[in-house]
mmCIF file of C-alpha atoms in Angstrom:
data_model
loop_
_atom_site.group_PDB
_atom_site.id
_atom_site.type_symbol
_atom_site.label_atom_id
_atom_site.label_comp_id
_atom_site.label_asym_id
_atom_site.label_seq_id
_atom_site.Cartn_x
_atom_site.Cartn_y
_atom_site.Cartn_z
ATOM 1 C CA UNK A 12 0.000 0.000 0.000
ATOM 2 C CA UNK A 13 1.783 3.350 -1.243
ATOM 3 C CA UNK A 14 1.218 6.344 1.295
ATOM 4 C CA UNK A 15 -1.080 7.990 -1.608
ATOM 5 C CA UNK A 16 -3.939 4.934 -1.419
ATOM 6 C CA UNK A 17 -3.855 6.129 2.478
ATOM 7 C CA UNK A 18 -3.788 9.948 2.325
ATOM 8 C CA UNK A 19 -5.340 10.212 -1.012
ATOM 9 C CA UNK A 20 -5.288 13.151 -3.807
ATOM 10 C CA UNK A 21 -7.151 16.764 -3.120
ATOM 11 C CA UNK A 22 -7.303 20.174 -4.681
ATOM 12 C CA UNK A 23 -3.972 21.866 -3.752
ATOM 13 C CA UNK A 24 -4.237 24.889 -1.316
ATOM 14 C CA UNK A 25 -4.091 27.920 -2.293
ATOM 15 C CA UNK A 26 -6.225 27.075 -5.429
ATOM 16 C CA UNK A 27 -3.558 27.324 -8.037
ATOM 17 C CA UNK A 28 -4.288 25.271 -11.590
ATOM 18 C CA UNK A 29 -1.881 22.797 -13.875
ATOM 19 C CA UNK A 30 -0.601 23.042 -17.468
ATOM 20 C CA UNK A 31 -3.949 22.321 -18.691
ATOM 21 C CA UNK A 32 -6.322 24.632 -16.566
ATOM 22 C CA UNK A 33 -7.115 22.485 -14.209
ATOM 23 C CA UNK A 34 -7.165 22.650 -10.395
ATOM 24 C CA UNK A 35 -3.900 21.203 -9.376
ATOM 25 C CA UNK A 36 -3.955 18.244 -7.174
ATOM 26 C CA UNK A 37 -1.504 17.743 -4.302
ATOM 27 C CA UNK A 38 -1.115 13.873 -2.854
ATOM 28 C CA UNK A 39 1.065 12.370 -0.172
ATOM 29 C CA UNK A 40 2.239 13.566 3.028
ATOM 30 C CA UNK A 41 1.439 17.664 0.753
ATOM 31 C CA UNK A 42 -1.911 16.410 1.273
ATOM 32 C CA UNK A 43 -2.276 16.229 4.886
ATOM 33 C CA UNK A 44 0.181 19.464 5.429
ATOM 34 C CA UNK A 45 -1.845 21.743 3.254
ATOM 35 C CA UNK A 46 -4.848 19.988 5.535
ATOM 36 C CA UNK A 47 -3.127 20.978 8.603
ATOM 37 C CA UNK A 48 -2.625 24.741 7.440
ATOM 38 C CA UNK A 49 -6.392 24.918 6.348
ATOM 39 C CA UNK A 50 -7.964 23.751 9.224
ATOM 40 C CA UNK A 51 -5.268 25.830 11.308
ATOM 41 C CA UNK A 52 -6.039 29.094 8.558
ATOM 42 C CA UNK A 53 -9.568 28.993 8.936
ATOM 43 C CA UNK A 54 -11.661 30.818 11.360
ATOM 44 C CA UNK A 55 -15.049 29.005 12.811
ATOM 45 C CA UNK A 56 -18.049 30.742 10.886
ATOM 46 C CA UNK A 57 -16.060 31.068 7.717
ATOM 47 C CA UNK A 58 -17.157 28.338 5.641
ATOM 48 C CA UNK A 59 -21.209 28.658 5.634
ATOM 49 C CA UNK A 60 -22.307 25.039 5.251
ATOM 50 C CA UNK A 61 -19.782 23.760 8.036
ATOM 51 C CA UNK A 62 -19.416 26.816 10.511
ATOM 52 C CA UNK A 63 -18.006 24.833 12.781
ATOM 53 C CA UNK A 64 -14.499 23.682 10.813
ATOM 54 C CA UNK A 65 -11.500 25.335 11.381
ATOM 55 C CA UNK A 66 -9.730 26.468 14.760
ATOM 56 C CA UNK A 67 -10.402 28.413 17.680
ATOM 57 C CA UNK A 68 -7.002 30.471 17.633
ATOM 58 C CA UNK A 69 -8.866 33.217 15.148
ATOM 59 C CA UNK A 70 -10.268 34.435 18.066
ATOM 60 C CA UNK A 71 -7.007 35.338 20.102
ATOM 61 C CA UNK A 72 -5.703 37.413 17.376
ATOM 62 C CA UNK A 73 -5.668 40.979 19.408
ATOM 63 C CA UNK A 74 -4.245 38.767 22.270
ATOM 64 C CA UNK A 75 -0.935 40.339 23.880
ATOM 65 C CA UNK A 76 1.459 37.240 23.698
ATOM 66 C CA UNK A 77 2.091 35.543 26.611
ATOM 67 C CA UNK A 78 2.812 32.115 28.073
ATOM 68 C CA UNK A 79 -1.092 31.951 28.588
ATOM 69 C CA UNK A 80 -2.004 33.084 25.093
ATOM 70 C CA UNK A 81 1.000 30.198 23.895
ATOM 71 C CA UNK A 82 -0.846 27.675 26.351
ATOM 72 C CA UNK A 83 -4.121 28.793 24.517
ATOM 73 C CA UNK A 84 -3.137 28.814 21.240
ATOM 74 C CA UNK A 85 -1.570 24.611 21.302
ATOM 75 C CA UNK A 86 -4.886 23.495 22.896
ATOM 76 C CA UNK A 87 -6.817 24.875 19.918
ATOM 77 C CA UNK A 88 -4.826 23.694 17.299
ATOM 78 C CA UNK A 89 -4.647 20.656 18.801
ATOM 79 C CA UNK A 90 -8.588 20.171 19.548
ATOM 80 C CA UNK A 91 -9.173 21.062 15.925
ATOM 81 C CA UNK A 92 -6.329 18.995 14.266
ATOM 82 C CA UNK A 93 -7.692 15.855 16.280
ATOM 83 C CA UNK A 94 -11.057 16.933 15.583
ATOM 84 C CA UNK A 95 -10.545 17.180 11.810
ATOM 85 C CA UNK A 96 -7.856 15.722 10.747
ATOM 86 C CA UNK A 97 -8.067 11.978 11.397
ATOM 87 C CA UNK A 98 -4.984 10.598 9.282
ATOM 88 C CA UNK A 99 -2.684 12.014 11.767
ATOM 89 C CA UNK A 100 -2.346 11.707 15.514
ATOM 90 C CA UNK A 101 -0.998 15.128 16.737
ATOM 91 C CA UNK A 102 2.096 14.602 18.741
ATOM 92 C CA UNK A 103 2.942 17.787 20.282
ATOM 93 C CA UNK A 104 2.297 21.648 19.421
ATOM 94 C CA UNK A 105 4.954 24.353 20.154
ATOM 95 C CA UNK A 106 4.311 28.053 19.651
ATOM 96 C CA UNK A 107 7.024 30.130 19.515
ATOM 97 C CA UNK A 108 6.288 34.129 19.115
ATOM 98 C CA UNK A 109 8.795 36.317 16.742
ATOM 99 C CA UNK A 110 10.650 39.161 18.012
ATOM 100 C CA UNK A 111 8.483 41.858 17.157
ATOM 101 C CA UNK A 112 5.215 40.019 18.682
ATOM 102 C CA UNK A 113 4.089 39.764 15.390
ATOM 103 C CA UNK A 114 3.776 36.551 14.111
ATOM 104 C CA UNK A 115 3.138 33.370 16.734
ATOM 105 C CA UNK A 116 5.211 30.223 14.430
ATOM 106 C CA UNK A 117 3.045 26.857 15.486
ATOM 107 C CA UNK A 118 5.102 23.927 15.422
ATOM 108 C CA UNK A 119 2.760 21.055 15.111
ATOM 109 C CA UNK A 120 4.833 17.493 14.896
ATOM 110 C CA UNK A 121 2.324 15.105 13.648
ATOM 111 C CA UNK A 122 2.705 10.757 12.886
ATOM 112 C CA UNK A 123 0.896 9.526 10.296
ATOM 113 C CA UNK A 124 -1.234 6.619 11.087
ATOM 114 C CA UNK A 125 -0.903 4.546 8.186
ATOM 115 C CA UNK A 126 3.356 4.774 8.016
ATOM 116 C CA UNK A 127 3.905 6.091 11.334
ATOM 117 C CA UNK A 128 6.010 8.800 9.894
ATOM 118 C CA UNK A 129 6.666 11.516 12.451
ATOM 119 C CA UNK A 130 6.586 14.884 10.488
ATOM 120 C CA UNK A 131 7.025 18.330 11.358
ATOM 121 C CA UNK A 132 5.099 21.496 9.931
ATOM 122 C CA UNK A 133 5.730 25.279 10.534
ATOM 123 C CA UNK A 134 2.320 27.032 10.750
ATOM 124 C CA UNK A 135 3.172 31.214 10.694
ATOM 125 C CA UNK A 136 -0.562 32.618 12.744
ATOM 126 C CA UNK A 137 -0.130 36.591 12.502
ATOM 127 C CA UNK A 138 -0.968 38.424 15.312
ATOM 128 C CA UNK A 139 -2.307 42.206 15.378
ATOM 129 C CA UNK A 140 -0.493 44.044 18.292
ATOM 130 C CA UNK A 141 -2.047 46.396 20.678
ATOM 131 C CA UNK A 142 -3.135 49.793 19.157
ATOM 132 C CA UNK A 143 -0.915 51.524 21.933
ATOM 133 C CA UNK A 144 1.771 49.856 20.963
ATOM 134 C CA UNK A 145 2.246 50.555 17.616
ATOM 135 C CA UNK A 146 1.491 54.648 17.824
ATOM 136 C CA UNK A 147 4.597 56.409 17.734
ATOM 137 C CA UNK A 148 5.782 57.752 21.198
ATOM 138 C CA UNK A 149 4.959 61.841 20.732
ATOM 139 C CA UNK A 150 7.091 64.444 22.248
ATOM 140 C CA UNK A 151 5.966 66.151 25.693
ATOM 141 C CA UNK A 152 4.080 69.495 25.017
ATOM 142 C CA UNK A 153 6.494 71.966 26.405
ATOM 143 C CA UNK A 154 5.902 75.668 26.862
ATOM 144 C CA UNK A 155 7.954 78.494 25.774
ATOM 145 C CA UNK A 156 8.884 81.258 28.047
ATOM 146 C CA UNK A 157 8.124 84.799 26.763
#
């Protein structure tokens, strides 16, 4: 059994199309990672007939981060990856934030279940600072003696 009769073929993600004008198809172990970054990518509500695919982390993005918003953001991914993605069996999440508090980088390491193949994909989730934070600092107001 060859790891493509397991995982299967699906449209590739972002919609991009072959030679011929069709929608490219992605198989293998591209499969499941462009699974993983969908589900991950997509915010509950956004797909009309299933509104409840996708991952709770959408809803943290004005979050300062934090250990707590790290702690938050590895149970969603992981309740959603388990929830929706059953060729894999999630074997840890690590979020690591960027230096400017930008960007959180998920680390999800993943097995598949039909090779046991431990794999590891880098997921970038972009945060949206604090307001405050990103005004420029003004001057003090200072008067001038007449």
């Amino acid at each position: 059994m060859e790891l493509t009769d397991f995982v299967g073929r699906g449209v590739d993600y972002p919609l991009r199309f072959d030679e011929q004008g069709r929608l490219s198809l992605v198989g293998g172990s591209a499969n499941i990672e462009r699974s993983i970054a969908l589900i991950i990518g997509t915010a509950y509500g956004e797909r009309p007939m299933r509104p409840e695919f996708g991952c709770g982390i959408h809803s943290l993005i004005f979050e300062t981060p934090s250990p707590e918003l790290s702690t938050q953001i590895q149970a969603q991914v992981t309740a959603s990856l388990k929830r929706w993605e059953p060729r894999i069996d999630v074997v840890s999440v690590g979020v690591k934030f960027d230096n400017e508090n930008t960007t959180a980088n998920i680390l999800v390491t993943f097995r598949l279940k039909d090779t046991y193949d431990v794999r590891n994909l880098l997921v970038p989730f972009y945060l949206i600072p604090n307001e405050d934070e990103r005004l420029p600092q003004l001057p003090q107001a200072t008067q001038e003696s007449s």
